[in-house]
Amino acid sequence: MKKLLVFGIGLIGGSLALALKAANAGWHVTGVGRAGDSLQEALALGIIDEAASDIATALQDADVVMIATPVAQIAPILQRIAPYLEDKTVVTDAGSTKADIAEQAQHILGNAASRFVPGHPIAGAEKSGPSAAQATLYQNKNVVLTPGEHTDPAAVQAVRALWASTGAVVREMSPSGHDTIFAAVSHLPHLLAFALVDELAARPDADQFFEFAASGFRDFTRIAGSSPEMWRDISLANRTALLQELDRYQATLADLRQSLEQGDAAGLQAIFERASHARNAWAKRNTSASWKN
């Protein structure tokens, strides 16, 4: 059997393991994690075949290493595995930022950097840990790979095949292009949701506001229930692109504020109509397409 070593057996890494098992893809999955309790839970749930604590031993005969941890932990893990990587071993990750990780891998892995394939599955949920893992999480979902100019094509193909066996749709783009896009469509929405909930929660009469919050508030703030640690790391790792998106968003808010102050009904309606049209068109494409974000 092919050997897959997974760092981080939570929602992302655990779902990958379950999807591979459901597909009978012929992988033996070894889990490595920070917390022994999580590894034991993953074993008990049948997510992994084996738990490992000694990295040198775990890496023996490994075909693929998947690093499915918060982005701030990826570079330290690369440093830990670098001395023990075999010539055949392909390394990939599931981090939500790519340019920083690709650059770190070049410095840390040396010659083995050609076998590092940065990746990002565009799938997730607010829950975390092994119990949140789902065998169907990646079906018809995008997985973005961002190989560099010197990435071994065979390594890219190995990671493509790994994800394809989960039912994912594998796409490629540059690391910088990835970070620009996801700063706008993923990272910024999370910042806004966290900010709104935090601002309301800090009010003396917060309980009254939350008591009357309904579906609009629930839908807008759903992602504020995500892992604070993970989104702290993502925000800092992609801060340049994210700051640019914040500036653009604040400019739009300034336009809205001006329209409100001036009682400009036509201005407000124009913004709302453009947004409504774009949102409905996106939803229609997303429903009819074979893949979803």
mmCIF file of C-alpha atoms in Angstrom:
data_model
loop_
_atom_site.group_PDB
_atom_site.id
_atom_site.type_symbol
_atom_site.label_atom_id
_atom_site.label_comp_id
_atom_site.label_asym_id
_atom_site.label_seq_id
_atom_site.Cartn_x
_atom_site.Cartn_y
_atom_site.Cartn_z
ATOM 1 C CA MET A 1 0.000 0.000 0.000
ATOM 2 C CA LYS A 2 1.003 3.614 -0.504
ATOM 3 C CA LYS A 3 1.967 5.396 2.701
ATOM 4 C CA LEU A 4 0.482 8.778 3.573
ATOM 5 C CA LEU A 5 1.792 10.661 6.590
ATOM 6 C CA VAL A 6 -0.604 13.343 7.862
ATOM 7 C CA PHE A 7 0.346 16.103 10.274
ATOM 8 C CA GLY A 8 -2.857 17.406 11.847
ATOM 9 C CA ILE A 9 -5.702 14.908 12.052
ATOM 10 C CA GLY A 10 -8.508 17.421 12.353
ATOM 11 C CA LEU A 11 -11.253 18.433 9.956
ATOM 12 C CA ILE A 12 -8.976 18.798 6.917
ATOM 13 C CA GLY A 13 -6.454 16.020 7.478
ATOM 14 C CA GLY A 14 -9.026 13.660 8.951
ATOM 15 C CA SER A 15 -11.467 14.218 6.099
ATOM 16 C CA LEU A 16 -8.706 13.479 3.593
ATOM 17 C CA ALA A 17 -7.941 10.204 5.345
ATOM 18 C CA LEU A 18 -11.612 9.193 5.478
ATOM 19 C CA ALA A 19 -12.164 10.115 1.832
ATOM 20 C CA LEU A 20 -9.209 7.996 0.733
ATOM 21 C CA LYS A 21 -10.522 5.048 2.736
ATOM 22 C CA ALA A 22 -14.021 5.462 1.305
ATOM 23 C CA ALA A 23 -12.546 5.467 -2.204
ATOM 24 C CA ASN A 24 -10.482 2.320 -1.524
ATOM 25 C CA ALA A 25 -7.522 4.280 -2.885
ATOM 26 C CA GLY A 26 -4.952 1.964 -1.335
ATOM 27 C CA TRP A 27 -3.388 4.286 1.230
ATOM 28 C CA HIS A 28 -2.033 3.406 4.662
ATOM 29 C CA VAL A 29 -2.512 6.572 6.730
ATOM 30 C CA THR A 30 -0.196 7.432 9.598
ATOM 31 C CA GLY A 31 -1.165 10.371 11.781
ATOM 32 C CA VAL A 32 1.164 12.781 13.544
ATOM 33 C CA GLY A 33 -0.188 15.508 15.811
ATOM 34 C CA ARG A 34 0.511 17.849 18.697
ATOM 35 C CA ALA A 35 -1.949 16.222 21.067
ATOM 36 C CA GLY A 36 -1.831 12.536 21.890
ATOM 37 C CA ASP A 37 -5.538 12.593 22.732
ATOM 38 C CA SER A 38 -6.397 13.696 19.169
ATOM 39 C CA LEU A 39 -4.329 10.889 17.689
ATOM 40 C CA GLN A 40 -5.994 8.330 19.925
ATOM 41 C CA GLU A 41 -9.414 9.727 18.999
ATOM 42 C CA ALA A 42 -8.514 9.480 15.314
ATOM 43 C CA LEU A 43 -7.448 5.873 15.804
ATOM 44 C CA ALA A 44 -10.630 5.032 17.694
ATOM 45 C CA LEU A 45 -12.761 6.606 14.944
ATOM 46 C CA GLY A 46 -10.940 4.624 12.260
ATOM 47 C CA ILE A 47 -9.642 7.782 10.582
ATOM 48 C CA ILE A 48 -5.988 6.700 10.634
ATOM 49 C CA ASP A 49 -4.351 3.296 10.545
ATOM 50 C CA GLU A 50 -1.457 4.215 12.804
ATOM 51 C CA ALA A 51 -0.308 6.992 15.139
ATOM 52 C CA ALA A 52 3.330 8.057 15.228
ATOM 53 C CA SER A 53 5.427 10.178 17.554
ATOM 54 C CA ASP A 54 8.912 9.559 16.127
ATOM 55 C CA ILE A 55 9.170 11.526 12.882
ATOM 56 C CA ALA A 56 12.257 9.774 11.543
ATOM 57 C CA THR A 57 10.590 6.383 11.829
ATOM 58 C CA ALA A 58 7.263 7.629 10.499
ATOM 59 C CA LEU A 59 8.880 9.064 7.377
ATOM 60 C CA GLN A 60 10.454 5.775 6.352
ATOM 61 C CA ASP A 61 8.969 4.670 3.024
ATOM 62 C CA ALA A 62 6.476 7.556 3.047
ATOM 63 C CA ASP A 63 5.090 8.297 -0.406
ATOM 64 C CA VAL A 64 3.309 11.546 0.491
ATOM 65 C CA VAL A 65 3.432 13.857 3.510
ATOM 66 C CA MET A 66 0.371 16.056 4.040
ATOM 67 C CA ILE A 67 0.693 18.993 6.443
ATOM 68 C CA ALA A 68 -2.866 19.885 7.451
ATOM 69 C CA THR A 69 -2.186 22.278 10.323
ATOM 70 C CA PRO A 70 -2.681 26.022 10.887
ATOM 71 C CA VAL A 71 -0.360 27.921 8.548
ATOM 72 C CA ALA A 72 1.984 29.126 11.312
ATOM 73 C CA GLN A 73 2.869 25.510 12.111
ATOM 74 C CA ILE A 74 3.787 24.498 8.566
ATOM 75 C CA ALA A 75 7.324 25.929 8.466
ATOM 76 C CA PRO A 76 8.332 24.336 11.809
ATOM 77 C CA ILE A 77 7.023 20.991 10.562
ATOM 78 C CA LEU A 78 9.003 21.365 7.331
ATOM 79 C CA GLN A 79 12.120 21.956 9.463
ATOM 80 C CA ARG A 80 11.417 18.837 11.495
ATOM 81 C CA ILE A 81 10.911 16.550 8.510
ATOM 82 C CA ALA A 82 13.631 17.955 6.224
ATOM 83 C CA PRO A 83 16.508 15.805 7.567
ATOM 84 C CA TYR A 84 14.549 12.565 7.119
ATOM 85 C CA LEU A 85 12.879 12.984 3.727
ATOM 86 C CA GLU A 86 13.570 10.203 1.256
ATOM 87 C CA ASP A 87 14.156 10.894 -2.423
ATOM 88 C CA LYS A 88 10.758 9.514 -3.408
ATOM 89 C CA THR A 89 8.710 11.370 -0.775
ATOM 90 C CA VAL A 90 6.382 14.120 -1.984
ATOM 91 C CA VAL A 91 5.368 16.837 0.485
ATOM 92 C CA THR A 92 2.237 18.962 0.278
ATOM 93 C CA ASP A 93 0.114 21.105 2.566
ATOM 94 C CA ALA A 94 -3.446 22.328 3.000
ATOM 95 C CA GLY A 95 -2.773 25.862 4.189
ATOM 96 C CA SER A 96 -4.990 28.802 3.270
ATOM 97 C CA THR A 97 -2.051 30.987 2.189
ATOM 98 C CA LYS A 98 0.456 29.930 -0.412
ATOM 99 C CA ALA A 99 3.139 32.516 -1.279
ATOM 100 C CA ASP A 100 4.624 32.552 2.223
ATOM 101 C CA ILE A 101 4.602 28.755 2.503
ATOM 102 C CA ALA A 102 6.171 28.253 -0.935
ATOM 103 C CA GLU A 103 8.973 30.659 -0.033
ATOM 104 C CA GLN A 104 9.563 28.991 3.342
ATOM 105 C CA ALA A 105 9.719 25.558 1.711
ATOM 106 C CA GLN A 106 12.395 26.729 -0.726
ATOM 107 C CA HIS A 107 14.637 27.837 2.138
ATOM 108 C CA ILE A 108 13.957 24.901 4.453
ATOM 109 C CA LEU A 109 13.829 21.870 2.174
ATOM 110 C CA GLY A 110 16.800 22.548 -0.085
ATOM 111 C CA ASN A 111 16.947 20.023 -2.929
ATOM 112 C CA ALA A 112 13.734 18.402 -1.665
ATOM 113 C CA ALA A 113 11.857 21.667 -2.363
ATOM 114 C CA SER A 114 11.224 20.440 -5.916
ATOM 115 C CA ARG A 115 8.994 17.742 -4.415
ATOM 116 C CA PHE A 116 6.948 20.213 -2.348
ATOM 117 C CA VAL A 117 3.554 20.967 -3.894
ATOM 118 C CA PRO A 118 1.653 23.751 -2.099
ATOM 119 C CA GLY A 119 -2.077 23.075 -1.948
ATOM 120 C CA HIS A 120 -5.327 24.464 -0.567
ATOM 121 C CA PRO A 121 -8.597 22.505 -0.395
ATOM 122 C CA ILE A 122 -11.475 24.982 -0.652
ATOM 123 C CA ALA A 123 -13.690 23.157 1.799
ATOM 124 C CA GLY A 124 -14.252 23.383 5.490
ATOM 125 C CA ALA A 125 -16.612 23.899 8.387
ATOM 126 C CA GLU A 126 -16.718 25.734 11.681
ATOM 127 C CA LYS A 127 -16.017 22.584 13.686
ATOM 128 C CA SER A 128 -12.540 21.175 14.255
ATOM 129 C CA GLY A 129 -10.844 18.064 15.571
ATOM 130 C CA PRO A 130 -11.029 14.426 14.460
ATOM 131 C CA SER A 131 -14.739 14.116 15.235
ATOM 132 C CA ALA A 132 -15.481 16.828 12.650
ATOM 133 C CA ALA A 133 -13.894 14.830 9.799
ATOM 134 C CA GLN A 134 -16.186 13.854 6.903
ATOM 135 C CA ALA A 135 -15.481 11.369 4.115
ATOM 136 C CA THR A 136 -17.509 13.494 1.674
ATOM 137 C CA LEU A 137 -16.017 16.889 2.543
ATOM 138 C CA TYR A 138 -14.081 17.267 -0.726
ATOM 139 C CA GLN A 139 -16.551 15.859 -3.216
ATOM 140 C CA ASN A 140 -17.047 18.352 -6.065
ATOM 141 C CA LYS A 141 -15.000 20.958 -4.185
ATOM 142 C CA ASN A 142 -12.046 22.883 -5.571
ATOM 143 C CA VAL A 143 -8.532 22.033 -4.478
ATOM 144 C CA VAL A 144 -5.995 24.610 -5.643
ATOM 145 C CA LEU A 145 -2.376 23.591 -6.230
ATOM 146 C CA THR A 146 0.288 26.290 -6.627
ATOM 147 C CA PRO A 147 3.440 24.576 -7.919
ATOM 148 C CA GLY A 148 6.425 26.728 -8.726
ATOM 149 C CA GLU A 149 8.632 26.895 -11.791
ATOM 150 C CA HIS A 150 10.977 24.236 -10.428
ATOM 151 C CA THR A 151 8.400 21.877 -8.933
ATOM 152 C CA ASP A 152 8.804 18.290 -10.148
ATOM 153 C CA PRO A 153 5.879 17.503 -12.503
ATOM 154 C CA ALA A 154 5.761 13.959 -11.100
ATOM 155 C CA ALA A 155 5.232 15.404 -7.615
ATOM 156 C CA VAL A 156 2.408 17.598 -8.888
ATOM 157 C CA GLN A 157 0.787 14.594 -10.546
ATOM 158 C CA ALA A 158 1.050 12.564 -7.337
ATOM 159 C CA VAL A 159 -0.750 15.267 -5.355
ATOM 160 C CA ARG A 160 -3.311 15.717 -8.125
ATOM 161 C CA ALA A 161 -4.092 12.010 -8.028
ATOM 162 C CA LEU A 162 -4.347 12.051 -4.237
ATOM 163 C CA TRP A 163 -6.961 14.797 -4.257
ATOM 164 C CA ALA A 164 -8.798 13.500 -7.321
ATOM 165 C CA SER A 165 -9.443 10.216 -5.522
ATOM 166 C CA THR A 166 -11.412 12.168 -2.873
ATOM 167 C CA GLY A 167 -13.803 13.493 -5.533
ATOM 168 C CA ALA A 168 -12.241 16.957 -5.561
ATOM 169 C CA VAL A 169 -11.757 19.142 -8.633
ATOM 170 C CA VAL A 170 -8.057 20.005 -8.830
ATOM 171 C CA ARG A 171 -7.031 23.385 -10.246
ATOM 172 C CA GLU A 172 -3.717 25.256 -10.484
ATOM 173 C CA MET A 173 -2.661 28.886 -10.139
ATOM 174 C CA SER A 174 0.328 30.894 -8.953
ATOM 175 C CA PRO A 175 0.903 31.355 -5.201
ATOM 176 C CA SER A 176 0.496 35.137 -5.454
ATOM 177 C CA GLY A 177 -2.645 34.819 -7.563
ATOM 178 C CA HIS A 178 -4.097 32.434 -4.989
ATOM 179 C CA ASP A 179 -3.395 34.789 -2.094
ATOM 180 C CA THR A 180 -4.900 37.791 -3.880
ATOM 181 C CA ILE A 181 -8.118 35.952 -4.706
ATOM 182 C CA PHE A 182 -8.632 34.361 -1.315
ATOM 183 C CA ALA A 183 -7.856 37.545 0.582
ATOM 184 C CA ALA A 184 -11.000 38.932 -1.067
ATOM 185 C CA VAL A 185 -13.387 35.973 -1.101
ATOM 186 C CA SER A 186 -12.377 34.137 2.089
ATOM 187 C CA HIS A 187 -10.040 35.977 4.437
ATOM 188 C CA LEU A 188 -11.826 39.351 4.370
ATOM 189 C CA PRO A 189 -15.298 37.855 5.026
ATOM 190 C CA HIS A 190 -13.922 36.064 8.072
ATOM 191 C CA LEU A 191 -12.401 39.296 9.411
ATOM 192 C CA LEU A 192 -15.705 41.119 8.945
ATOM 193 C CA ALA A 193 -17.711 38.399 10.674
ATOM 194 C CA PHE A 194 -15.317 38.250 13.629
ATOM 195 C CA ALA A 195 -15.340 42.059 13.900
ATOM 196 C CA LEU A 196 -19.131 42.381 13.930
ATOM 197 C CA VAL A 197 -19.660 39.708 16.565
ATOM 198 C CA ASP A 198 -16.840 41.101 18.715
ATOM 199 C CA GLU A 199 -18.224 44.638 18.500
ATOM 200 C CA LEU A 200 -21.726 43.537 19.514
ATOM 201 C CA ALA A 201 -20.454 41.269 22.282
ATOM 202 C CA ALA A 202 -18.528 44.182 23.824
ATOM 203 C CA ARG A 203 -21.675 46.286 24.296
ATOM 204 C CA PRO A 204 -23.156 46.492 27.811
ATOM 205 C CA ASP A 205 -26.533 45.367 26.464
ATOM 206 C CA ALA A 206 -25.112 42.689 24.156
ATOM 207 C CA ASP A 207 -27.529 40.028 25.413
ATOM 208 C CA GLN A 208 -30.506 42.014 24.160
ATOM 209 C CA PHE A 209 -28.979 42.356 20.700
ATOM 210 C CA PHE A 210 -28.195 38.658 20.457
ATOM 211 C CA GLU A 211 -31.680 37.771 21.713
ATOM 212 C CA PHE A 212 -33.245 39.412 18.673
ATOM 213 C CA ALA A 213 -30.644 38.363 16.109
ATOM 214 C CA ALA A 214 -32.181 36.092 13.474
ATOM 215 C CA SER A 215 -31.364 34.475 10.145
ATOM 216 C CA GLY A 216 -29.598 37.460 8.564
ATOM 217 C CA PHE A 217 -27.211 37.762 11.503
ATOM 218 C CA ARG A 218 -26.769 33.973 11.648
ATOM 219 C CA ASP A 219 -25.896 33.710 7.961
ATOM 220 C CA PHE A 220 -23.530 36.685 7.970
ATOM 221 C CA THR A 221 -21.670 35.648 11.134
ATOM 222 C CA ARG A 222 -21.618 31.858 10.702
ATOM 223 C CA ILE A 223 -17.895 31.846 9.931
ATOM 224 C CA ALA A 224 -17.127 33.760 13.135
ATOM 225 C CA GLY A 225 -17.489 30.381 14.838
ATOM 226 C CA SER A 226 -14.312 29.178 13.099
ATOM 227 C CA SER A 227 -10.995 28.483 14.824
ATOM 228 C CA PRO A 228 -9.524 31.757 16.170
ATOM 229 C CA GLU A 229 -6.008 30.297 16.085
ATOM 230 C CA MET A 230 -6.302 29.278 12.459
ATOM 231 C CA TRP A 231 -7.700 32.624 11.301
ATOM 232 C CA ARG A 232 -5.151 34.593 13.317
ATOM 233 C CA ASP A 233 -2.391 32.748 11.447
ATOM 234 C CA ILE A 234 -4.069 33.132 8.045
ATOM 235 C CA SER A 235 -4.661 36.855 8.548
ATOM 236 C CA LEU A 236 -1.050 37.529 9.488
ATOM 237 C CA ALA A 237 0.374 35.289 6.773
ATOM 238 C CA ASN A 238 -1.645 37.064 4.049
ATOM 239 C CA ARG A 239 -1.676 40.514 5.622
ATOM 240 C CA THR A 240 -0.389 42.418 2.569
ATOM 241 C CA ALA A 241 -3.202 41.260 0.291
ATOM 242 C CA LEU A 242 -5.705 41.414 3.140
ATOM 243 C CA LEU A 243 -4.836 45.026 3.973
ATOM 244 C CA GLN A 244 -5.443 45.949 0.332
ATOM 245 C CA GLU A 245 -8.851 44.285 0.461
ATOM 246 C CA LEU A 246 -9.694 46.065 3.721
ATOM 247 C CA ASP A 247 -8.845 49.391 2.068
ATOM 248 C CA ARG A 248 -11.153 48.616 -0.862
ATOM 249 C CA TYR A 249 -13.949 47.548 1.461
ATOM 250 C CA GLN A 250 -13.571 50.643 3.640
ATOM 251 C CA ALA A 251 -13.844 52.804 0.498
ATOM 252 C CA THR A 252 -17.156 51.126 -0.334
ATOM 253 C CA LEU A 253 -18.344 51.621 3.250
ATOM 254 C CA ALA A 254 -17.436 55.298 2.954
ATOM 255 C CA ASP A 255 -19.624 55.540 -0.154
ATOM 256 C CA LEU A 256 -22.490 53.879 1.707
ATOM 257 C CA ARG A 257 -22.073 56.225 4.647
ATOM 258 C CA GLN A 258 -22.105 59.253 2.373
ATOM 259 C CA SER A 259 -25.273 58.064 0.652
ATOM 260 C CA LEU A 260 -26.958 57.562 4.031
ATOM 261 C CA GLU A 261 -25.866 60.964 5.341
ATOM 262 C CA GLN A 262 -27.169 62.681 2.208
ATOM 263 C CA GLY A 263 -30.357 60.646 2.064
ATOM 264 C CA ASP A 264 -29.306 59.508 -1.412
ATOM 265 C CA ALA A 265 -31.856 56.791 -2.163
ATOM 266 C CA ALA A 266 -30.696 56.413 -5.772
ATOM 267 C CA GLY A 267 -27.071 55.946 -4.700
ATOM 268 C CA LEU A 268 -27.980 53.293 -2.140
ATOM 269 C CA GLN A 269 -30.200 51.460 -4.581
ATOM 270 C CA ALA A 270 -27.480 51.470 -7.247
ATOM 271 C CA ILE A 271 -25.017 49.778 -4.869
ATOM 272 C CA PHE A 272 -27.621 47.296 -3.680
ATOM 273 C CA GLU A 273 -28.701 46.423 -7.229
ATOM 274 C CA ARG A 274 -25.141 45.851 -8.434
ATOM 275 C CA ALA A 275 -24.428 43.662 -5.430
ATOM 276 C CA SER A 276 -27.687 41.731 -5.723
ATOM 277 C CA HIS A 277 -27.152 41.054 -9.421
ATOM 278 C CA ALA A 278 -23.565 39.885 -8.869
ATOM 279 C CA ARG A 279 -24.515 37.677 -5.908
ATOM 280 C CA ASN A 280 -27.434 36.032 -7.707
ATOM 281 C CA ALA A 281 -25.376 35.445 -10.852
ATOM 282 C CA TRP A 282 -22.604 33.836 -8.768
ATOM 283 C CA ALA A 283 -25.096 31.624 -6.932
ATOM 284 C CA LYS A 284 -26.641 30.494 -10.226
ATOM 285 C CA ARG A 285 -23.252 29.592 -11.709
ATOM 286 C CA ASN A 286 -22.225 27.859 -8.512
ATOM 287 C CA THR A 287 -25.395 25.744 -8.468
ATOM 288 C CA SER A 288 -25.163 24.688 -12.102
ATOM 289 C CA ALA A 289 -21.405 24.050 -12.161
ATOM 290 C CA SER A 290 -19.883 20.672 -11.377
ATOM 291 C CA TRP A 291 -17.686 22.169 -8.647
ATOM 292 C CA LYS A 292 -18.362 24.433 -5.703
ATOM 293 C CA ASN A 293 -16.265 26.610 -3.382
#
